[in-house]
Amino acid sequence: MARGSRSLRKVAECLKQLPCAPGRRELQSRNNVRYRLSCGILMMRVPPLLGAVMPRQAVALPTRSFFNFADSLSKRKEYSERRIIGYSMQEMYNIVADVEHYRHFVPWCKKSELVFSRSGFFKAKLTVGFPPVVETYTSLVTTVRPHLVKALCSDGKLFNHLETVWRFSPGLPGYPRTCTVDFSTSFEFRSLLHSQLAHMFFDQVAKQMVSAFERRASGLYGPETPIPRELMMEEFQQT
């Protein structure tokens, strides 16, 4: 009996000296569980870095796309058109060079006033209205009778750049009261808001410009010279 109890005590002492005793294993496993859970909570509370977790989304930031949009709106806009019209070069030149009366027939022109004039050059003040914007600027106009009228904006808060060029050349052979009109315009607004507004109706304004001067010629000089459609198409194909 005494020999059996001594054997049990030796077994118990051996078990205590083992590194992976059952009691210690349970404690370590519990500690490991607590450690992992606490780390998981901390990771959830700390917001992930945008560039580290989502590198592709971090490149396409909203600010960047906004600047791309601003750049596209700030670009200079251009428009050009060629027409064969049933009025002479001199008649069309007279109408285009008469900047003082633009307020009566030019789309969105509210006021037009001649400030200074000499041979081949004059200065005019124009007020234009692009709802809800109304702005006054000075236009420097160079003329070569009856071939050219070129207008350039010299000041004003509305435009960084504004240039309009009219060129007049002979029309159809055998039709002396006809001419070829080449119209071009380019402009750039100072304000991003104005650029956005212009982007919406730029084509509409530009395409109405030549028609407005043609209607003015009809009111001043009567009906235009009838031009056979086939001759007009042939002339355009040659040019």
XYZ file of N, CA and C in Angstrom:
717
model
N 0.832 -1.200 0.000
C 0.000 0.000 0.000
C 0.859 1.238 0.000
N 1.841 1.285 0.873
C 2.756 2.434 0.921
C 3.534 2.551 -0.356
N 3.905 1.356 -0.909
C 4.649 1.374 -2.166
C 3.779 1.935 -3.289
N 2.458 1.643 -3.310
C 1.560 2.162 -4.359
C 1.386 3.661 -4.257
N 1.269 4.190 -3.021
C 1.087 5.649 -2.875
C 2.329 6.404 -3.316
N 3.526 5.854 -3.021
C 4.747 6.520 -3.464
C 4.804 6.568 -4.995
N 4.323 5.523 -5.646
C 4.327 5.493 -7.110
C 3.404 6.556 -7.677
N 2.231 6.737 -7.044
C 1.292 7.773 -7.506
C 1.888 9.168 -7.344
N 2.592 9.403 -6.188
C 3.189 10.724 -5.995
C 4.245 10.998 -7.047
N 5.031 10.012 -7.421
C 6.060 10.209 -8.449
C 5.433 10.549 -9.800
N 4.331 9.850 -10.099
C 3.645 10.145 -11.379
C 3.127 11.576 -11.377
N 2.554 12.027 -10.232
C 2.022 13.394 -10.146
C 3.122 14.426 -10.295
N 4.283 14.164 -9.649
C 5.391 15.108 -9.775
C 5.899 15.166 -11.206
N 5.921 14.048 -11.912
C 6.361 14.044 -13.324
C 5.420 14.849 -14.207
N 4.135 14.694 -13.906
C 3.154 15.446 -14.703
C 3.306 16.949 -14.515
N 3.581 17.389 -13.274
C 3.756 18.812 -13.016
C 4.962 19.381 -13.742
N 6.009 18.553 -13.901
C 7.226 19.030 -14.558
C 7.119 19.052 -16.078
N 6.101 18.429 -16.645
C 5.943 18.449 -18.115
C 5.603 19.865 -18.596
N 6.175 20.382 -19.770
C 5.895 21.744 -20.254
C 4.500 21.904 -20.794
N 3.856 20.834 -21.209
C 2.523 20.945 -21.824
C 1.497 20.265 -20.947
N 1.490 20.601 -19.712
C 0.483 20.050 -18.827
C -0.885 20.511 -19.268
N -1.945 19.712 -18.989
C -3.291 20.066 -19.446
C -3.750 21.431 -18.975
N -3.484 21.778 -17.712
C -3.912 23.078 -17.189
C -3.262 24.232 -17.905
N -1.925 24.106 -18.158
C -1.206 25.196 -18.832
C -1.618 25.315 -20.275
N -1.914 24.184 -20.950
C -2.320 24.223 -22.365
C -3.629 24.996 -22.503
N -4.559 24.722 -21.566
C -5.843 25.424 -21.622
C -5.650 26.915 -21.421
N -4.757 27.270 -20.501
C -4.513 28.679 -20.222
C -3.920 29.371 -21.429
N -2.958 28.687 -22.049
C -2.327 29.303 -23.221
C -3.330 29.455 -24.348
N -4.147 28.404 -24.552
C -5.123 28.501 -25.642
C -6.100 29.626 -25.382
N -6.516 29.804 -24.105
C -7.436 30.903 -23.798
C -6.766 32.252 -24.027
N -5.503 32.316 -23.561
C -4.796 33.581 -23.761
C -4.647 33.898 -25.242
N -4.335 32.836 -26.020
C -4.206 33.056 -27.457
C -5.510 33.539 -28.062
N -6.621 32.997 -27.636
C -7.927 33.415 -28.144
C -8.189 34.857 -27.799
N -7.914 35.229 -26.545
C -8.130 36.623 -26.135
C -7.250 37.558 -26.950
N -6.035 37.161 -27.186
C -5.093 38.014 -27.898
C -5.561 38.244 -29.329
N -5.985 37.163 -29.939
C -6.430 37.306 -31.320
C -7.688 38.151 -31.406
N -8.615 37.957 -30.509
C -9.846 38.747 -30.540
C -9.568 40.217 -30.314
N -8.683 40.491 -29.329
C -8.392 41.895 -29.060
C -7.727 42.549 -30.257
N -6.849 41.813 -30.937
C -6.217 42.366 -32.131
C -7.234 42.609 -33.225
N -8.197 41.675 -33.354
C -9.220 41.861 -34.380
C -10.045 43.097 -34.124
N -10.401 43.362 -32.871
C -11.172 44.556 -32.539
C -10.381 45.814 -32.856
N -9.110 45.803 -32.533
C -8.282 46.976 -32.815
C -8.191 47.238 -34.309
N -8.037 46.187 -35.077
C -7.938 46.358 -36.516
C -9.234 46.898 -37.090
N -10.344 46.500 -36.528
C -11.618 46.998 -37.011
C -11.817 48.462 -36.646
N -11.270 48.877 -35.526
C -11.431 50.274 -35.122
C -10.520 51.220 -35.880
N -9.408 50.721 -36.374
C -8.476 51.575 -37.103
C -8.860 51.572 -38.568
N -9.213 52.743 -39.222
C -9.621 52.750 -40.633
C -8.461 52.373 -41.511
N -8.681 51.560 -42.532
C -7.601 51.147 -43.426
C -7.113 52.309 -44.266
N -5.839 52.281 -44.641
C -5.278 53.297 -45.510
C -5.835 53.113 -46.909
N -6.263 54.239 -47.544
C -6.889 54.165 -48.856
C -5.933 53.656 -49.902
N -4.715 54.152 -49.881
C -3.756 53.741 -50.894
C -3.300 52.317 -50.718
N -3.252 51.801 -49.462
C -2.758 50.452 -49.234
C -3.815 49.411 -49.528
N -5.078 49.699 -49.175
C -6.126 48.696 -49.332
C -6.737 48.756 -50.723
N -6.966 50.004 -51.266
C -7.605 50.157 -52.562
C -6.761 51.064 -53.448
N -5.646 50.599 -53.973
C -4.750 51.463 -54.742
C -5.391 52.016 -56.006
N -6.248 51.247 -56.683
C -6.857 51.737 -57.914
C -7.833 52.866 -57.634
N -8.619 52.706 -56.564
C -9.561 53.761 -56.226
C -8.846 55.005 -55.730
N -7.711 54.852 -55.116
C -6.991 56.013 -54.609
C -6.455 56.869 -55.747
N -6.208 56.293 -56.907
C -5.705 57.069 -58.048
C -6.793 57.960 -58.611
N -8.007 57.423 -58.726
C -9.106 58.180 -59.326
C -9.842 58.959 -58.254
N -9.192 59.960 -57.711
C -9.808 60.787 -56.685
C -10.779 61.772 -57.318
N -11.853 62.150 -56.607
C -12.814 63.107 -57.168
C -12.170 64.420 -57.572
N -11.200 64.906 -56.800
C -10.552 66.171 -57.128
C -9.883 66.104 -58.488
N -9.301 64.999 -58.786
C -8.595 64.859 -60.056
C -9.577 64.907 -61.215
N -10.683 64.186 -61.097
C -11.669 64.204 -62.164
C -12.256 65.599 -62.332
N -12.384 66.357 -61.235
C -12.880 67.727 -61.335
C -11.943 68.593 -62.145
N -10.640 68.464 -61.942
C -9.695 69.263 -62.701
C -9.705 68.876 -64.174
N -9.875 67.592 -64.469
C -9.982 67.194 -65.862
C -11.196 67.836 -66.503
N -12.308 67.895 -65.761
C -13.521 68.525 -66.257
C -13.300 70.017 -66.468
N -12.603 70.657 -65.539
C -12.323 72.086 -65.676
C -11.457 72.368 -66.897
N -10.448 71.500 -67.121
C -9.586 71.689 -68.275
C -10.362 71.602 -69.572
N -11.300 70.649 -69.644
C -12.056 70.490 -70.873
C -12.926 71.694 -71.141
N -13.447 72.327 -70.064
C -14.293 73.488 -70.252
C -13.506 74.735 -70.578
N -12.281 74.831 -70.119
C -11.498 76.042 -70.321
C -10.840 76.093 -71.690
N -10.942 75.033 -72.506
C -10.324 75.034 -73.808
C -11.009 76.042 -74.731
N -10.252 76.609 -75.654
C -10.772 77.580 -76.609
C -11.725 76.895 -77.581
N -12.849 77.530 -77.839
C -13.851 76.983 -78.739
C -13.756 77.693 -80.092
N -13.932 76.931 -81.152
C -13.783 77.474 -82.498
C -14.924 76.998 -83.387
N -15.271 77.860 -84.352
C -16.307 77.511 -85.314
C -15.982 78.227 -86.624
N -16.198 77.545 -87.752
C -15.983 78.152 -89.064
C -17.059 77.670 -90.023
N -17.342 78.499 -91.004
C -18.415 78.190 -91.944
C -18.145 78.901 -93.270
N -18.517 78.257 -94.355
C -18.410 78.865 -95.688
C -19.770 78.792 -96.380
N -20.176 79.922 -96.974
C -21.441 79.974 -97.704
C -21.273 80.787 -98.976
N -22.023 80.396 -99.998
C -22.174 81.227 -101.193
C -23.510 81.938 -101.068
N -23.482 83.272 -101.090
C -24.651 84.090 -100.801
C -24.993 84.934 -102.027
N -26.269 85.161 -102.222
C -26.740 85.926 -103.378
C -26.680 87.421 -103.188
N -25.614 87.909 -102.576
C -25.346 89.352 -102.445
C -23.888 89.590 -102.807
N -23.585 90.814 -103.198
C -22.226 91.114 -103.648
C -21.266 91.199 -102.468
N -19.979 91.167 -102.757
C -18.956 91.323 -101.719
C -19.116 92.652 -101.004
N -19.393 93.716 -101.759
C -19.509 95.044 -101.167
C -20.712 95.128 -100.231
N -21.820 94.527 -100.634
C -23.021 94.563 -99.791
C -22.794 93.822 -98.468
N -22.192 92.656 -98.539
C -21.957 91.908 -97.312
C -20.898 92.580 -96.450
N -19.896 93.161 -97.088
C -18.880 93.880 -96.326
C -19.508 95.050 -95.565
N -20.371 95.800 -96.229
C -21.001 96.962 -95.579
C -21.767 96.551 -94.327
N -22.462 95.435 -94.382
C -23.265 94.991 -93.229
C -22.377 94.536 -92.080
N -21.345 93.749 -92.384
C -20.475 93.229 -91.330
C -19.659 94.344 -90.697
N -19.218 95.311 -91.498
C -18.409 96.410 -90.967
C -19.241 97.442 -90.206
N -20.557 97.371 -90.301
C -21.436 98.329 -89.619
C -21.686 97.876 -88.184
N -20.624 97.831 -87.388
C -20.703 97.313 -86.015
C -21.629 98.166 -85.153
N -21.733 99.428 -85.463
C -22.560 100.337 -84.659
C -24.023 99.892 -84.616
N -24.481 99.173 -85.632
C -25.878 98.746 -85.700
C -26.061 97.262 -85.385
N -25.051 96.629 -84.813
C -25.171 95.213 -84.465
C -26.330 94.959 -83.504
N -26.618 95.924 -82.652
C -27.660 95.719 -81.644
C -29.032 95.472 -82.273
N -29.187 95.826 -83.558
C -30.484 95.668 -84.217
C -30.695 94.279 -84.818
N -29.622 93.522 -85.025
C -29.834 92.258 -85.733
C -28.899 91.112 -85.301
N -27.827 91.393 -84.576
C -26.903 90.325 -84.181
C -27.459 89.616 -82.942
N -27.530 88.287 -82.962
C -28.066 87.553 -81.800
C -27.309 87.867 -80.514
N -28.054 88.130 -79.451
C -27.546 88.373 -78.101
C -26.715 89.652 -77.963
N -26.720 90.514 -78.982
C -26.051 91.810 -78.847
C -27.057 92.827 -78.325
N -26.800 93.362 -77.136
C -27.732 94.285 -76.485
C -27.434 95.746 -76.821
N -26.137 96.080 -76.898
C -25.726 97.455 -77.218
C -24.502 97.413 -78.119
N -24.395 98.414 -78.992
C -23.212 98.545 -79.854
C -22.969 100.027 -80.108
N -21.754 100.461 -79.823
C -21.434 101.893 -79.888
C -20.045 102.078 -80.484
N -19.934 102.973 -81.464
C -18.648 103.278 -82.090
C -17.899 104.282 -81.221
N -16.679 103.955 -80.828
C -15.891 104.795 -79.931
C -14.834 105.591 -80.689
N -14.183 104.969 -81.645
C -13.093 105.605 -82.377
C -13.040 105.012 -83.783
N -12.706 105.851 -84.778
C -12.687 105.348 -86.148
C -11.641 106.081 -86.976
N -10.935 105.326 -87.805
C -10.059 105.883 -88.834
C -10.049 104.907 -90.010
N -9.387 105.260 -91.079
C -9.389 104.418 -92.266
C -8.793 103.036 -91.969
N -9.590 102.010 -92.171
C -9.124 100.646 -91.986
C -9.117 100.145 -90.556
N -9.589 100.971 -89.614
C -9.572 100.542 -88.218
C -10.588 101.354 -87.424
N -11.278 100.689 -86.495
C -12.133 101.405 -85.548
C -12.297 100.581 -84.276
N -12.757 101.270 -83.248
C -12.956 100.661 -81.933
C -14.428 100.802 -81.560
N -15.003 99.735 -81.024
C -16.424 99.749 -80.659
C -16.614 99.077 -79.306
N -17.633 99.553 -78.581
C -18.027 98.925 -77.313
C -19.296 98.114 -77.558
N -19.250 96.863 -77.164
C -20.373 95.961 -77.366
C -20.817 95.383 -76.031
N -22.116 95.248 -75.871
C -22.691 94.581 -74.706
C -23.426 93.350 -75.195
N -23.018 92.214 -74.686
C -23.632 90.952 -75.103
C -24.314 90.308 -73.906
N -25.378 89.584 -74.182
C -26.130 88.928 -73.123
C -26.236 87.443 -73.375
N -25.602 86.651 -72.506
C -25.751 85.206 -72.500
C -26.460 84.861 -71.199
N -27.802 84.769 -71.227
C -28.538 84.590 -69.972
C -27.914 83.508 -69.103
N -27.666 83.811 -67.817
C -28.005 85.040 -67.097
C -26.860 86.051 -67.055
N -25.953 86.042 -68.037
C -24.766 86.888 -68.020
C -24.926 88.019 -69.033
N -24.616 89.242 -68.611
C -24.566 90.394 -69.516
C -23.231 91.085 -69.287
N -22.458 91.297 -70.356
C -21.107 91.818 -70.208
C -20.792 92.794 -71.345
N -20.025 93.841 -71.023
C -19.582 94.828 -72.002
C -18.081 94.677 -72.234
N -17.671 94.742 -73.493
C -16.255 94.639 -73.830
C -15.949 95.548 -75.022
N -14.670 95.809 -75.243
C -14.223 96.641 -76.351
C -13.717 95.759 -77.482
N -14.163 96.078 -78.693
C -13.772 95.306 -79.870
C -12.922 96.182 -80.790
N -11.737 95.685 -81.145
C -10.849 96.366 -82.087
C -11.059 95.739 -83.461
N -11.495 96.543 -84.425
C -11.920 96.029 -85.724
C -10.995 96.542 -86.818
N -10.451 95.598 -87.579
C -9.613 95.919 -88.744
C -10.385 95.557 -90.001
N -10.369 96.465 -90.997
C -11.142 96.245 -92.216
C -10.275 96.422 -93.454
N -10.579 95.621 -94.473
C -9.989 95.774 -95.800
C -11.146 95.679 -96.782
N -11.596 96.820 -97.271
C -12.774 96.872 -98.153
C -12.450 96.270 -99.515
N -13.337 95.414 -100.047
C -14.493 94.739 -99.447
C -14.185 93.287 -99.111
N -12.968 93.024 -98.651
C -12.497 91.645 -98.512
C -12.491 91.108 -97.086
N -12.285 91.975 -96.085
C -12.004 91.460 -94.740
C -12.571 92.366 -93.662
N -13.148 91.734 -92.628
C -13.507 92.402 -91.371
C -13.057 91.474 -90.248
N -12.127 91.956 -89.425
C -11.569 91.159 -88.338
C -11.743 91.902 -87.028
N -12.376 91.268 -86.047
C -12.650 91.886 -84.747
C -11.964 91.097 -83.643
N -11.327 91.823 -82.722
C -10.590 91.209 -81.615
C -10.966 91.913 -80.316
N -11.308 91.128 -79.299
C -11.654 91.682 -77.990
C -10.387 92.146 -77.286
N -10.389 93.418 -76.827
C -9.195 93.976 -76.185
C -9.301 94.047 -74.667
N -10.499 94.075 -74.125
C -10.660 94.109 -72.670
C -12.023 93.540 -72.305
N -12.300 93.541 -71.035
C -13.558 92.979 -70.554
C -13.308 91.826 -69.598
N -14.269 91.596 -68.733
C -14.149 90.545 -67.728
C -14.671 89.204 -68.231
N -15.322 89.199 -69.374
C -15.985 87.983 -69.821
C -15.060 87.031 -70.558
N -14.160 87.571 -71.427
C -13.362 86.722 -72.304
C -11.873 86.799 -71.997
N -11.211 85.655 -72.084
C -9.757 85.631 -72.200
C -9.338 85.902 -73.636
N -10.176 85.436 -74.549
C -9.878 85.582 -75.973
C -11.191 85.590 -76.746
N -11.303 86.510 -77.717
C -12.449 86.530 -78.618
C -12.001 87.129 -79.944
N -12.125 86.358 -81.005
C -11.736 86.820 -82.336
C -12.763 86.349 -83.352
N -13.181 87.279 -84.220
C -14.129 86.965 -85.282
C -13.564 87.474 -86.595
N -13.584 86.624 -87.623
C -13.014 86.983 -88.920
C -14.044 86.697 -90.010
N -14.282 87.727 -90.845
C -15.133 87.588 -92.026
C -14.257 87.838 -93.253
N -14.328 86.911 -94.219
C -13.620 87.077 -95.483
C -14.630 86.966 -96.630
N -14.484 87.864 -97.603
C -15.399 87.897 -98.739
C -14.602 87.737 -100.032
N -15.059 86.825 -100.868
C -14.399 86.569 -102.141
C -15.480 86.397 -103.218
N -15.097 86.450 -104.505
C -16.102 86.330 -105.578
C -16.913 85.046 -105.455
N -18.167 85.132 -105.912
C -19.065 83.988 -105.830
C -19.015 83.133 -107.080
N -20.177 82.851 -107.656
C -20.256 81.969 -108.815
C -19.920 82.730 -110.103
N -19.150 82.135 -110.990
C -18.895 82.762 -112.301
C -20.214 82.968 -113.059
N -20.367 84.159 -113.641
C -21.598 84.481 -114.362
C -22.678 85.036 -113.467
N -22.437 85.109 -112.161
C -23.397 85.681 -111.207
C -22.663 86.767 -110.407
N -22.610 87.992 -110.963
C -21.795 89.034 -110.311
C -22.321 89.450 -108.931
N -23.614 89.309 -108.722
C -24.168 89.686 -107.407
C -24.220 88.466 -106.479
N -23.123 87.770 -106.412
C -22.948 86.674 -105.446
C -21.547 86.782 -104.854
N -21.360 86.199 -103.701
C -20.031 86.176 -103.090
C -19.900 84.952 -102.200
N -18.666 84.593 -101.923
C -18.366 83.511 -100.985
C -17.996 84.125 -99.646
N -18.688 83.726 -98.613
C -18.451 84.250 -97.263
C -17.785 83.157 -96.428
N -16.617 83.469 -95.891
C -15.926 82.597 -94.940
C -15.972 83.258 -93.566
N -16.654 82.611 -92.646
C -16.819 83.134 -91.294
C -16.147 82.193 -90.306
N -15.368 82.761 -89.391
C -14.750 81.952 -88.329
C -14.733 82.748 -87.037
N -14.896 82.047 -85.943
C -14.848 82.688 -84.630
C -14.185 81.738 -83.640
N -13.478 82.310 -82.684
C -12.873 81.535 -81.603
C -12.935 82.372 -80.335
N -13.221 81.710 -79.221
C -13.279 82.452 -77.956
C -13.000 81.527 -76.793
N -12.621 82.169 -75.695
C -12.359 81.455 -74.444
C -12.791 82.344 -73.292
N -13.659 81.830 -72.430
C -14.155 82.598 -71.299
C -13.160 82.574 -70.143
N -13.183 83.630 -69.348
C -12.364 83.684 -68.138
C -12.947 82.774 -67.056
N -14.249 82.792 -66.934
C -14.914 82.072 -65.848
C -15.269 80.650 -66.266
N -15.086 79.715 -65.339
C -15.479 78.332 -65.578
C -16.988 78.216 -65.726
N -17.727 79.012 -64.990
C -19.188 79.008 -65.096
C -19.625 79.452 -66.475
N -19.027 80.545 -66.985
C -19.371 81.026 -68.319
C -19.010 79.991 -69.381
N -17.900 79.314 -69.195
C -17.497 78.274 -70.142
C -18.520 77.150 -70.180
N -19.041 76.808 -69.012
C -20.038 75.745 -68.957
C -21.322 76.173 -69.655
N -21.726 77.434 -69.458
C -22.912 77.946 -70.141
C -22.701 77.965 -71.644
N -21.536 78.435 -72.086
C -21.242 78.505 -73.516
C -21.212 77.123 -74.140
N -20.752 76.131 -73.374
C -20.680 74.769 -73.880
C -22.063 74.259 -74.274
N -23.107 74.760 -73.614
C -24.455 74.281 -73.864
C -25.061 74.901 -75.122
N -24.737 76.168 -75.433
C -25.394 76.808 -76.568
C -24.421 77.409 -77.582
N -23.153 77.011 -77.537
C -22.150 77.565 -78.446
C -22.497 77.311 -79.910
N -22.821 76.081 -80.258
C -23.133 75.755 -81.651
C -24.348 76.527 -82.146
N -25.332 76.676 -81.285
C -26.548 77.386 -81.666
C -26.248 78.849 -81.999
N -25.439 79.505 -81.167
C -25.095 80.904 -81.400
C -24.272 81.061 -82.674
N -23.237 80.226 -82.826
C -22.332 80.347 -83.970
C -23.055 80.109 -85.287
N -23.924 79.109 -85.340
C -24.612 78.779 -86.579
C -25.657 79.822 -86.952
N -26.160 80.571 -85.993
C -27.126 81.624 -86.278
C -26.470 82.907 -86.782
N -25.149 83.041 -86.608
C -24.479 84.299 -86.887
C -24.556 84.671 -88.363
N -24.138 83.787 -89.265
C -24.142 84.092 -90.695
C -25.565 84.328 -91.177
N -26.512 83.540 -90.699
C -27.913 83.716 -91.092
C -28.447 85.083 -90.683
N -28.016 85.579 -89.523
C -28.464 86.896 -89.068
C -27.988 87.999 -90.015
N -26.752 87.917 -90.489
C -26.241 88.918 -91.421
C -26.896 88.773 -92.793
N -27.230 87.568 -93.173
C -27.922 87.342 -94.443
C -29.325 87.947 -94.399
N -30.008 87.807 -93.276
C -31.333 88.420 -93.136
C -31.224 89.943 -93.139
N -30.166 90.464 -92.546
C -29.943 91.913 -92.565
C -29.755 92.402 -93.997
N -29.015 91.671 -94.795
C -28.816 92.037 -96.197
C -30.138 92.019 -96.954
N -30.989 91.062 -96.662
C -32.294 90.994 -97.304
C -33.141 92.216 -96.965
N -33.059 92.662 -95.697
C -33.831 93.841 -95.301
C -33.314 95.122 -95.913
N -31.999 95.220 -96.156
C -31.423 96.450 -96.699
C -31.372 96.474 -98.227
N -31.108 95.341 -98.847
C -30.856 95.301 -100.288
C -31.891 94.501 -101.070
N -32.909 94.000 -100.408
C -33.939 93.261 -101.117
C -33.587 91.793 -101.287
N -34.377 91.096 -102.096
C -34.161 89.649 -102.277
C -32.773 89.361 -102.842
N -32.227 88.242 -102.438
C -30.916 87.846 -102.933
C -31.007 87.274 -104.341
N -29.882 87.202 -105.000
C -29.817 86.620 -106.336
C -30.095 85.123 -106.254
N -31.048 84.632 -107.026
C -31.299 83.171 -107.007
C -30.088 82.419 -107.557
N -29.678 81.401 -106.838
C -28.525 80.602 -107.241
C -28.997 79.172 -107.462
N -28.813 78.639 -108.690
C -29.187 77.233 -108.909
C -28.439 76.313 -107.956
N -29.179 75.395 -107.371
C -28.595 74.521 -106.368
C -27.462 73.680 -106.942
N -27.604 73.221 -108.192
C -26.571 72.370 -108.769
C -25.265 73.133 -108.964
N -25.359 74.463 -109.300
C -24.145 75.262 -109.444
C -23.461 75.469 -108.087
N -24.270 75.672 -107.062
C -23.703 75.867 -105.733
C -22.993 74.607 -105.246
N -23.606 73.445 -105.476
C -22.992 72.193 -105.068
C -21.705 71.932 -105.846
N -21.714 72.282 -107.141
C -20.511 72.101 -107.959
C -19.386 72.991 -107.488
N -19.709 74.221 -107.106
C -18.692 75.152 -106.622
C -18.079 74.670 -105.315
N -18.908 74.131 -104.425
C -18.399 73.624 -103.169
C -17.507 72.413 -103.365
N -17.847 71.574 -104.318
C -17.017 70.400 -104.576
C -15.641 70.798 -105.129
N -15.601 71.887 -105.888
C -14.322 72.355 -106.438
C -13.446 73.001 -105.387
N -14.069 73.634 -104.377
C -13.316 74.286 -103.321
C -13.004 73.303 -102.195
